Coordinates of C-alpha atoms in Angstrom, one line a residue:
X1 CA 0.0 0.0 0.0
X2 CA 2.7 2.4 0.9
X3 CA 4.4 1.6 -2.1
X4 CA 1.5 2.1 -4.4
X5 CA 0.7 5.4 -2.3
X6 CA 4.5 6.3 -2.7
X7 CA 4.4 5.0 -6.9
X8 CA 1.0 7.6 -7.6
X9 CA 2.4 10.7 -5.7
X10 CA 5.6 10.6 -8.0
X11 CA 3.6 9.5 -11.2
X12 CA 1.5 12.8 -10.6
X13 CA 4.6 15.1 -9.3
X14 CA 6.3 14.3 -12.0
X15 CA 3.4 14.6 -15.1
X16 CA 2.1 17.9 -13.4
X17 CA 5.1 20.0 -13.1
X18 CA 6.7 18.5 -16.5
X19 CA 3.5 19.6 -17.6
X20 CA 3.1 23.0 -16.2
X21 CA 6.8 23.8 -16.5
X22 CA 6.2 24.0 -20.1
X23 CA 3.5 26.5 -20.0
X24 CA 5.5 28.4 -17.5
X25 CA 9.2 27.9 -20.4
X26 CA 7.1 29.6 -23.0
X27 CA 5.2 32.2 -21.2
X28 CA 8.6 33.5 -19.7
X29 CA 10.4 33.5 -23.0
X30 CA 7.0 35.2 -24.8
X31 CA 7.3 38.3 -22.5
X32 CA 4.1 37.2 -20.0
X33 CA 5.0 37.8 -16.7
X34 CA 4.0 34.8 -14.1
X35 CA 2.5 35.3 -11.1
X36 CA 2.3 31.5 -9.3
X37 CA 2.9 28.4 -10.3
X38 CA 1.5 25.4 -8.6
X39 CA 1.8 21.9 -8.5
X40 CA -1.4 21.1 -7.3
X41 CA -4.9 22.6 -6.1
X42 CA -6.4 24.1 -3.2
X43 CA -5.0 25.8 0.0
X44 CA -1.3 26.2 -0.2
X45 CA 1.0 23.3 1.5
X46 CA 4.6 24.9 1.0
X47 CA 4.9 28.6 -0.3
X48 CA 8.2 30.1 -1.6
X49 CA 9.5 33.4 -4.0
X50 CA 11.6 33.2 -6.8
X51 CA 11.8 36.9 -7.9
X52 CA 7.9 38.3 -8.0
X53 CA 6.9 35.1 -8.5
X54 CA 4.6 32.7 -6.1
X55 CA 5.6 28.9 -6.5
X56 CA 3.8 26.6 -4.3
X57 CA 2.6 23.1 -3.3
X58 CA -1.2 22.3 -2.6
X59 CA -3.6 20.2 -1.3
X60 CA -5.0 18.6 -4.1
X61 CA -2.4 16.7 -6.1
X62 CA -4.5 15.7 -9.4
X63 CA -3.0 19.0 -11.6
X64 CA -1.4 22.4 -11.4
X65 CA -1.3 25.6 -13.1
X66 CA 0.1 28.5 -14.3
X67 CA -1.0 31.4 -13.2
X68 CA -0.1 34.7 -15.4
X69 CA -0.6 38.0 -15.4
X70 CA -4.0 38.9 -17.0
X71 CA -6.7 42.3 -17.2
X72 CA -9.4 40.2 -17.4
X73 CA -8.9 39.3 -14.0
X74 CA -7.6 42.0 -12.3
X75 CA -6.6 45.5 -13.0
X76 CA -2.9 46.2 -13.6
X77 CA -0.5 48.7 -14.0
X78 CA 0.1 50.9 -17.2
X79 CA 3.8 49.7 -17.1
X80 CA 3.3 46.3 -16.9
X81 CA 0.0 46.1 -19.6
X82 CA 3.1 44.5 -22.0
X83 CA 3.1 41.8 -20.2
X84 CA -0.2 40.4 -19.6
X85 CA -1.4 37.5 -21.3
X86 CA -4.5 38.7 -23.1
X87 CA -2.1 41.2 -24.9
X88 CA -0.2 39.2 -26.5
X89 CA -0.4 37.9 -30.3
X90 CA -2.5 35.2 -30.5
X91 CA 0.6 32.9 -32.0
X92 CA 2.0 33.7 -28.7
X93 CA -0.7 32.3 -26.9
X94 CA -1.2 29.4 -28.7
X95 CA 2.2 29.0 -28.3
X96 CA 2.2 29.0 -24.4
X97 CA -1.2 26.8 -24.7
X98 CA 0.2 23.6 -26.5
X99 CA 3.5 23.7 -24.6
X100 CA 2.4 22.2 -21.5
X101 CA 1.2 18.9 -23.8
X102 CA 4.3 19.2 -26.1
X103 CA 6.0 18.9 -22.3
X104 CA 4.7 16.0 -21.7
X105 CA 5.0 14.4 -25.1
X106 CA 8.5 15.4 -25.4
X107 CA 8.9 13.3 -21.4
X108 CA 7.3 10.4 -22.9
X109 CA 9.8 9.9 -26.2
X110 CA 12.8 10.7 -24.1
X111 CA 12.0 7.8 -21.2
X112 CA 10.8 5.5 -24.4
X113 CA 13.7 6.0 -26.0
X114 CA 15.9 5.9 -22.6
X115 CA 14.4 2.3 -22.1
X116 CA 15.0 1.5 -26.1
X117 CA 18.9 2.3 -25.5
X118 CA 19.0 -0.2 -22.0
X119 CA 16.9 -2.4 -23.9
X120 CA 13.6 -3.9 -22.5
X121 CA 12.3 -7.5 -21.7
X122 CA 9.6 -8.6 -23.3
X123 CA 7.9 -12.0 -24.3
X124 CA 8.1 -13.4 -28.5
X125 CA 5.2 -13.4 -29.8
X126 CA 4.7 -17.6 -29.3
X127 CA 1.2 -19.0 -28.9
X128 CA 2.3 -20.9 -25.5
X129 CA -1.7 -21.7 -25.8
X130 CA -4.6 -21.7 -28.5
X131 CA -8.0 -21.9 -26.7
X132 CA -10.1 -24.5 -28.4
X133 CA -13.3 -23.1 -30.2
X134 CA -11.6 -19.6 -29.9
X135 CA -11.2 -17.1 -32.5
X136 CA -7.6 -17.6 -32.8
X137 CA -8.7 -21.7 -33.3
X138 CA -10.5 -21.2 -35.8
X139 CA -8.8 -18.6 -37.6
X140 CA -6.2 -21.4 -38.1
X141 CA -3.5 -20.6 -35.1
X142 CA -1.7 -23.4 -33.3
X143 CA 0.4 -23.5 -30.0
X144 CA 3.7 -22.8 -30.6
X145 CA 3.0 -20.5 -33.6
X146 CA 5.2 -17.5 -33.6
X147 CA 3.2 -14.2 -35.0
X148 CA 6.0 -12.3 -37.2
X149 CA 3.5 -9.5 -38.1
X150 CA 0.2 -8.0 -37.7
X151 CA -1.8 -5.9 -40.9
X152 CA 1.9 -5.8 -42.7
X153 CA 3.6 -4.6 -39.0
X154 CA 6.6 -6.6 -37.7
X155 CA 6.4 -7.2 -34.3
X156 CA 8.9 -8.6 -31.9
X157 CA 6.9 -9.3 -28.3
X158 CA 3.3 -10.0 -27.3
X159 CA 3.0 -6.4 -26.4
X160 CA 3.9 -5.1 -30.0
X161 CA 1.4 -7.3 -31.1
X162 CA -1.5 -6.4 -29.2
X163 CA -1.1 -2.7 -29.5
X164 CA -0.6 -3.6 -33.3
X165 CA -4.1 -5.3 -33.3
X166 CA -5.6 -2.6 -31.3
X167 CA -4.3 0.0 -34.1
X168 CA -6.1 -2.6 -36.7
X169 CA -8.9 -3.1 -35.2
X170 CA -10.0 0.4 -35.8
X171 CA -10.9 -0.1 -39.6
X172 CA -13.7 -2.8 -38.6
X173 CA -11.7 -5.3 -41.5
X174 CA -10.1 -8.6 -40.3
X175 CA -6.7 -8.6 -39.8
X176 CA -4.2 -10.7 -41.8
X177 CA -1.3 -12.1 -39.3
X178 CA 2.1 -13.3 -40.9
X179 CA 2.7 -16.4 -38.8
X180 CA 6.4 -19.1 -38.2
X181 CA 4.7 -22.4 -37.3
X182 CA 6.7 -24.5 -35.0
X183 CA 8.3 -26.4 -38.4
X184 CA 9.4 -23.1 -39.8
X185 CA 6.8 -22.6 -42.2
X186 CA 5.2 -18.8 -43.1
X187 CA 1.7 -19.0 -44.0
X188 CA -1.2 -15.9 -43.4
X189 CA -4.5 -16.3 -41.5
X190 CA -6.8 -13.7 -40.9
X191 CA -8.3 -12.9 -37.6
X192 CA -11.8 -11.3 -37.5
X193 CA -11.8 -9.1 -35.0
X194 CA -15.2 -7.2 -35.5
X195 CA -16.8 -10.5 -33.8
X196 CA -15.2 -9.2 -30.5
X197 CA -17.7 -5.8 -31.1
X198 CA -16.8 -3.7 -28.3
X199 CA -14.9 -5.8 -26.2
X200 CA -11.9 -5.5 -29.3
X201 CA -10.5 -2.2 -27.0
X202 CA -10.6 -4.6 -24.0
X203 CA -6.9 -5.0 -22.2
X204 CA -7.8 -8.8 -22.4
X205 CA -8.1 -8.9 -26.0
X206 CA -5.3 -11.7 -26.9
X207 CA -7.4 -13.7 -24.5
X208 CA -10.7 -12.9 -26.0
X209 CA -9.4 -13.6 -29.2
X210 CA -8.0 -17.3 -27.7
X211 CA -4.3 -16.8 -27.7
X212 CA -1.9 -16.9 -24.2
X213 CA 1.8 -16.5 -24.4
X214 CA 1.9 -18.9 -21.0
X215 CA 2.8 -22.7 -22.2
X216 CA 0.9 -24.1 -19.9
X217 CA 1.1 -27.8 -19.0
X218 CA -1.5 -30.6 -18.1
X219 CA 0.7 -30.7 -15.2
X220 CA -0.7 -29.1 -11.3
X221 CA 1.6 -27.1 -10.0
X222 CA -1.1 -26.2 -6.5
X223 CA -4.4 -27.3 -5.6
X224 CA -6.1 -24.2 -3.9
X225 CA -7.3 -25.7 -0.3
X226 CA -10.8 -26.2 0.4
X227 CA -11.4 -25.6 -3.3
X228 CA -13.8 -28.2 -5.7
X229 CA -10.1 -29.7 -6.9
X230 CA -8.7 -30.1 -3.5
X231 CA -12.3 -31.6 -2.3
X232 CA -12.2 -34.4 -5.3
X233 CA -8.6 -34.9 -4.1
X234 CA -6.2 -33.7 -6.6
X235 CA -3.0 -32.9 -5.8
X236 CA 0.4 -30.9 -6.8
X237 CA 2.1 -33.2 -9.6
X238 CA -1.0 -35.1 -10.9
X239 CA -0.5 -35.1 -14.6
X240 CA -4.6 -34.7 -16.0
X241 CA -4.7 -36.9 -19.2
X242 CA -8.3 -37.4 -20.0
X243 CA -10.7 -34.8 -19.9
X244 CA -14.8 -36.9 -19.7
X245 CA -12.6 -39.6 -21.5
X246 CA -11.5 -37.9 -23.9
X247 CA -7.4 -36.9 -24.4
X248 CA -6.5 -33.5 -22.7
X249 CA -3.9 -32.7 -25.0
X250 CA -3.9 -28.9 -23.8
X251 CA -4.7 -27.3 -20.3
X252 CA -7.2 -24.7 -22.9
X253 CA -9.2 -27.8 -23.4
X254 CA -10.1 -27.6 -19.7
X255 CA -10.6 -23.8 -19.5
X256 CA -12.5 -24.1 -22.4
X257 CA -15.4 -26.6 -20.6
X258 CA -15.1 -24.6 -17.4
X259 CA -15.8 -21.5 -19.2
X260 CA -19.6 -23.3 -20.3
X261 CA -20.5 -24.0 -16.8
X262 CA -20.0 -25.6 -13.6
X263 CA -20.8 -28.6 -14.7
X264 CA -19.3 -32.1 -12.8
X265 CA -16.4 -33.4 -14.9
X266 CA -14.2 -37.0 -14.5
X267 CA -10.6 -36.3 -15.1
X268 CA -8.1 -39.2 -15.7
X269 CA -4.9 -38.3 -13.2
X270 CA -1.3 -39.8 -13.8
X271 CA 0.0 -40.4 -10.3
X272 CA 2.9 -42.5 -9.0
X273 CA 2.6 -44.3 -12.5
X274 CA -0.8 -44.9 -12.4
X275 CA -3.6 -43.0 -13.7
X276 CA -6.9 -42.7 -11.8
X277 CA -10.6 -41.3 -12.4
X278 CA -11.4 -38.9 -10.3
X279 CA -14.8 -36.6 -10.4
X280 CA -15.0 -33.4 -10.0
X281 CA -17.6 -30.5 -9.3
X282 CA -16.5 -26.8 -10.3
X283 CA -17.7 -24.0 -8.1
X284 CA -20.1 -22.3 -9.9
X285 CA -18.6 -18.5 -10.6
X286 CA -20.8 -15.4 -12.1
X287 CA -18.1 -13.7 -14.2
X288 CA -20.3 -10.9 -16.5
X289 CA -23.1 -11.8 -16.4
X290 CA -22.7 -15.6 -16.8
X291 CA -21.7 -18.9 -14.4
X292 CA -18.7 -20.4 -15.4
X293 CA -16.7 -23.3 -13.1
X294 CA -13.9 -22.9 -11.6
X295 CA -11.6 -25.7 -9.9
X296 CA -8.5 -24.0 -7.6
X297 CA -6.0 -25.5 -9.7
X298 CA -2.9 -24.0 -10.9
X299 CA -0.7 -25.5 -13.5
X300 CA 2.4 -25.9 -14.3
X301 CA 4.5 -24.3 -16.9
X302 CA 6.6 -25.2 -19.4
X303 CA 10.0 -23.4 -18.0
X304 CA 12.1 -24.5 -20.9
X305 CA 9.9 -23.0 -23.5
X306 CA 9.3 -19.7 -20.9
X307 CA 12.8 -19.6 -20.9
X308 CA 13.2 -19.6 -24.6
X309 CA 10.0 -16.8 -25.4
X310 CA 12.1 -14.4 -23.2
X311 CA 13.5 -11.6 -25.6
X312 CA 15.3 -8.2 -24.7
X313 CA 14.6 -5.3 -27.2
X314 CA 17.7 -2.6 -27.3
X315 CA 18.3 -0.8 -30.3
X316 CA 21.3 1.9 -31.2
X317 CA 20.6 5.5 -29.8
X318 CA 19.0 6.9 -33.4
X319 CA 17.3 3.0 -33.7
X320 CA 15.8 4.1 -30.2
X321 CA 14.4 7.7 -31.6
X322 CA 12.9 6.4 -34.0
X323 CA 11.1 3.3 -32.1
X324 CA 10.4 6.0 -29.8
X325 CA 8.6 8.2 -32.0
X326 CA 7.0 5.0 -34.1
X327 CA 4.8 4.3 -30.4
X328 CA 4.1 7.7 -29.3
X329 CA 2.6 7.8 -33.3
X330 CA 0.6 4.9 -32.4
X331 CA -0.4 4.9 -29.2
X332 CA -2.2 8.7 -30.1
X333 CA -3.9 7.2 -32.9
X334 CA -5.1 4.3 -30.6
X335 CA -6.3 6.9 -28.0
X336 CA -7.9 9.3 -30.6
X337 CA -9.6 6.0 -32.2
X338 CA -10.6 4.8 -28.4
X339 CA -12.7 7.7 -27.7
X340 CA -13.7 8.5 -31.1
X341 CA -15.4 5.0 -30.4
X342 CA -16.8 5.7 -27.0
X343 CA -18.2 9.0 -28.6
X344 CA -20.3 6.8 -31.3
X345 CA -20.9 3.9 -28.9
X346 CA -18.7 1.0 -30.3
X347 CA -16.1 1.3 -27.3
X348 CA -17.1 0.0 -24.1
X349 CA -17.1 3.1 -21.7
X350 CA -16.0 0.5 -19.2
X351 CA -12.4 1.5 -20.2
X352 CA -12.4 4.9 -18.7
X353 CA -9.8 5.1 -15.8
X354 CA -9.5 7.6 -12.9
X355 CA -6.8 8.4 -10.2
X356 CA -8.0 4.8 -8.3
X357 CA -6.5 2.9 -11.8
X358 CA -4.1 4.8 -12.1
X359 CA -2.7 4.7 -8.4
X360 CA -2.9 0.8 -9.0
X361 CA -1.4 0.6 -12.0
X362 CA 1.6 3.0 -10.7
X363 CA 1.7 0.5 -7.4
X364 CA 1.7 -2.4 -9.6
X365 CA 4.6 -1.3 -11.9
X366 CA 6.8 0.1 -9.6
X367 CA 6.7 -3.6 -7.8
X368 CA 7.6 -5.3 -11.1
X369 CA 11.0 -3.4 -11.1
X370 CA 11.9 0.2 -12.5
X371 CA 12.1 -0.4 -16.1
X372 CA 8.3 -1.2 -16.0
X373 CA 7.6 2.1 -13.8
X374 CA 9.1 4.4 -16.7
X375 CA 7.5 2.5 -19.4
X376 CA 4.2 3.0 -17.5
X377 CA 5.2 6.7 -16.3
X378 CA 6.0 6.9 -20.4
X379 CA 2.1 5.7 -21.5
X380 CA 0.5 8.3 -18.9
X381 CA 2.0 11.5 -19.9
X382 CA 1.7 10.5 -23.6
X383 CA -2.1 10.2 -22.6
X384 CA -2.2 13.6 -20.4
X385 CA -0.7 15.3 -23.6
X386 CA -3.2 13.5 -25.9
X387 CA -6.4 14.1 -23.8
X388 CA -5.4 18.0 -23.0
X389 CA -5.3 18.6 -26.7
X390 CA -8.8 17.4 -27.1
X391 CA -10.9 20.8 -27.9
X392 CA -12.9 21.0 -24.6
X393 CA -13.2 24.2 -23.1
X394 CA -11.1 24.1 -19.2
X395 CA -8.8 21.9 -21.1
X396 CA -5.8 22.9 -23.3
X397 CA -7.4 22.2 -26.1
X398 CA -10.2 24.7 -25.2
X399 CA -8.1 27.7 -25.4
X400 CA -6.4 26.8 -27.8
X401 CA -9.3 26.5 -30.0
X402 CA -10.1 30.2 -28.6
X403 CA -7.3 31.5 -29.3
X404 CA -7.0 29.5 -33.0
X405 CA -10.4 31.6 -33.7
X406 CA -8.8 34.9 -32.4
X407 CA -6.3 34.7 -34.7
X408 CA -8.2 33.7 -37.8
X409 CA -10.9 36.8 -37.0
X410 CA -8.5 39.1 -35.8
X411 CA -10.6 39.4 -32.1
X412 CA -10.8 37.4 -29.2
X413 CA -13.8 35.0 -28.0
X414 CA -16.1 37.0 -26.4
X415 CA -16.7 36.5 -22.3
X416 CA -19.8 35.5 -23.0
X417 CA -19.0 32.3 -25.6
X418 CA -15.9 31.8 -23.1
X419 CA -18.2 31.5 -19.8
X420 CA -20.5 29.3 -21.7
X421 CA -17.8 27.0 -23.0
X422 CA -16.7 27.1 -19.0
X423 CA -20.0 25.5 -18.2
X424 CA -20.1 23.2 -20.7
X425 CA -16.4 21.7 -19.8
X426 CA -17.5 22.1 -16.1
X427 CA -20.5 19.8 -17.2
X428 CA -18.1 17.5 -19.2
X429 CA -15.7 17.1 -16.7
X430 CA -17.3 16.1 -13.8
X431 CA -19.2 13.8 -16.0
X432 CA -15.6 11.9 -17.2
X433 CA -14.7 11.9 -13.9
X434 CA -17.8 10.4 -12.2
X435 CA -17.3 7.6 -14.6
X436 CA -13.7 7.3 -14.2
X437 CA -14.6 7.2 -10.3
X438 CA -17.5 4.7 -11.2
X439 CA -15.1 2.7 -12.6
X440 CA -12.3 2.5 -10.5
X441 CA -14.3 1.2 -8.1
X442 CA -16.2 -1.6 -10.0
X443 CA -13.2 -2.4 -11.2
X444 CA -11.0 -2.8 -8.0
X445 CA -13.5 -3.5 -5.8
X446 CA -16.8 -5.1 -7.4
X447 CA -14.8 -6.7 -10.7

């Protein structure tokens, strides 16, 4: 808990001043004079000058601003009517507008491309599984199948390939997938992602679609206690060979069944040499809406193919740019295409995130090592950059759009349109963030 406390304060320092520290670059170099800048909201924790400035920390840690000097809020000397904001070219502001985002984008290439140069772990792209009946299954994929690209994209880890299917899935056509079989061969199958519908923007989306990079064995590595597999009495080590009589050739054949129901089922068990029928009755589970089984049984994997799917990406500083610049491209695109989706109803809204997620998310990949932390510190500011620009007034893209108008007419948005947008980004805002909240606790609490 500390940790994760510890992980989301840092995420947010760090994002927030990067972010406001750009505004604040600009503004001083266009001639606006600042007045405070704050790294948070609310009642002041920690006050201190630099010069005739304010720069403070508050209460509320989920932003910051810029605060500059301005007529429309306040009166103001002759002397000083230079440098006020609202007198300034409009180029100037929209300069001092878009800087806090570019901030933020320009942090998330430089720890990308800082974890391209040390080089990152990552899993091949090997079906360790193909769940029977899936999508995958059908589609023509095998275990041991090695994906080499996605729609024409070379990918080199599980992770390139889902966010390569995710960047596919947006034209609602089904994706052809360059695949190594486990005899060397290169063949294309298609996978038809459109029969996901909304659940294609889901994070389990390789699993929806039937693949799982884990090489799982028939083999059971732990028998929860108390649980329907430890009642029929299976133990750690039983090899499971038949599944109702039939061959169990993969543990997916299992999870398969157990995802149709709860269900009583007689597995044959290799034990001491010997195998044995044993029957056994799932717990019955309501997972979205339906009852699936569920045993308590964890299985072994395969360690000497785990060991071989293990890969480490590092690339040549310019190599590193330039992969750097390649995901930032895509992972806008897939953000843009996420919530032009939500907008039209064909992305589940269920994806929205808040500061609960997020917290957990920061706790989770600072505990997997440090590597992981700035890859996920990376993926947030690209998103604060991406989600500022969007033209809603309170946000960065608001006033930018004002001040885009100002300088294509020559005057500035009236108070009037500007208090209006005000209310509507009010509205809009708390809305997102009632759903975010919603969310965050379905997810972490009722999910």
């Amino acid at each position: 808990m500390l940790l994760t406390v510890l992980a989301f304060i840092v995420t947010l320092g760090v994002l927030v001043t990067v972010h406001e520290w750009g505004h604040y670059w600009v503004a001083r170099r266009c001639g606006v004079k600042v007045l405070t800048f704050s790294i948070g909201f609310g009642k002041p924790l920690l006050r201190w000058r630099r010069g005739d400035e304010n720069w403070q920390l508050a209460a509320i840690p989920l932003g910051g601003y810029v605060r500059m000097l301005d007529e429309r809020e306040a009166p103001i000397p002759p002397q000083d009517a230079g440098l006020a904001f609202n007198r300034q070219h409009p180029f100037k502001k929209i300069l001092i507008v878009v800087a806090g985002p570019l901030a933020n984008l320009i942090l998330a290439g430089l720890l990308y491309a800082g974890l391209y140069v040390h080089g990152v772990d990552a899993i091949r792209p090997v079906a360790g599984q193909v769940l029977p009946a899936s999508i995958a299954e059908r589609a023509g994929f095998r275990p041991g199948d090695l994906l080499v690209a996605v729609a024409d994209r070379p990918v080199a880890s599980w992770d390139e390939a889902f966010v390569a299917l995710l960047d596919a899935a947006g034209d609602d056509a089904p994706v052809a997938v360059r695949v190594r079989d486990a005899q060397g061969r290169e063949s294309e199958r298609t996978l038809p992602l459109a029969e996901l519908g909304r659940s294609v923007y889901e994070p389990r989306l390789l699993i929806r679609l039937g693949f799982s990079p884990y090489p799982l064995t028939t083999t059971i590595e732990r028998v929860e206690p108390g649980s329907a597999a430890d009642a029929a009495g299976l133990r750690a080590g039983d090899v499971i060979v038949t599944l109702d009589q039939r061959a169990l050739a993969q543990w997916g054949q299992l999870q398969s069944v157990l995802q149709e129901g709860a269900a009583p089922l007689t597995l044959g068990v290799l034990r001491d040499g010997t195998v044995r029928a044993l029957t056994v009755v799932p717990k019955a589970v309501g997972v979205g809406g339906r009852t699936i089984g569920r045993l308590g049984l964890e299985p072994a994997v395969d360690k000497q193919a785990w060991q071989a799917a293990q890969v480490r990406l590092q690339y040549a500083p310019l190599g590193a740019v330039s992969a750097a610049v390649e995901k930032i491209a895509i992972q806008t695109r897939l953000t843009l295409s996420m919530f032009g989706r939500m907008i039209v109803g064909k992305a589940s809204l269920d994806q929205v995130s808040g500061p609960l997620t997020i917290a957990t998310y920061a706790g989770e990949s600072a505990r997997l090592g440090l590597s992981t932390y700035i890859e996920y510190l990376a993926l947030i500011s690209l998103s604060l950059a991406v989600l500022n620009l969007l033209p809603v007034p309170l946000l960065d893209g608001g006033h930018l759009l004002y001040h885009v108008v100002e300088l294509l007419t020559g005057r500035p948005v009236s108070p009037q349109v500007e208090a209006i947008g005000q209310r509507i980004g009010l509205t809009l805002l708390f809305a997102l963030m009632a759903l975010a909240l919603f969310n965050d606790i379905h997810r972490l609490f009722l999910g």
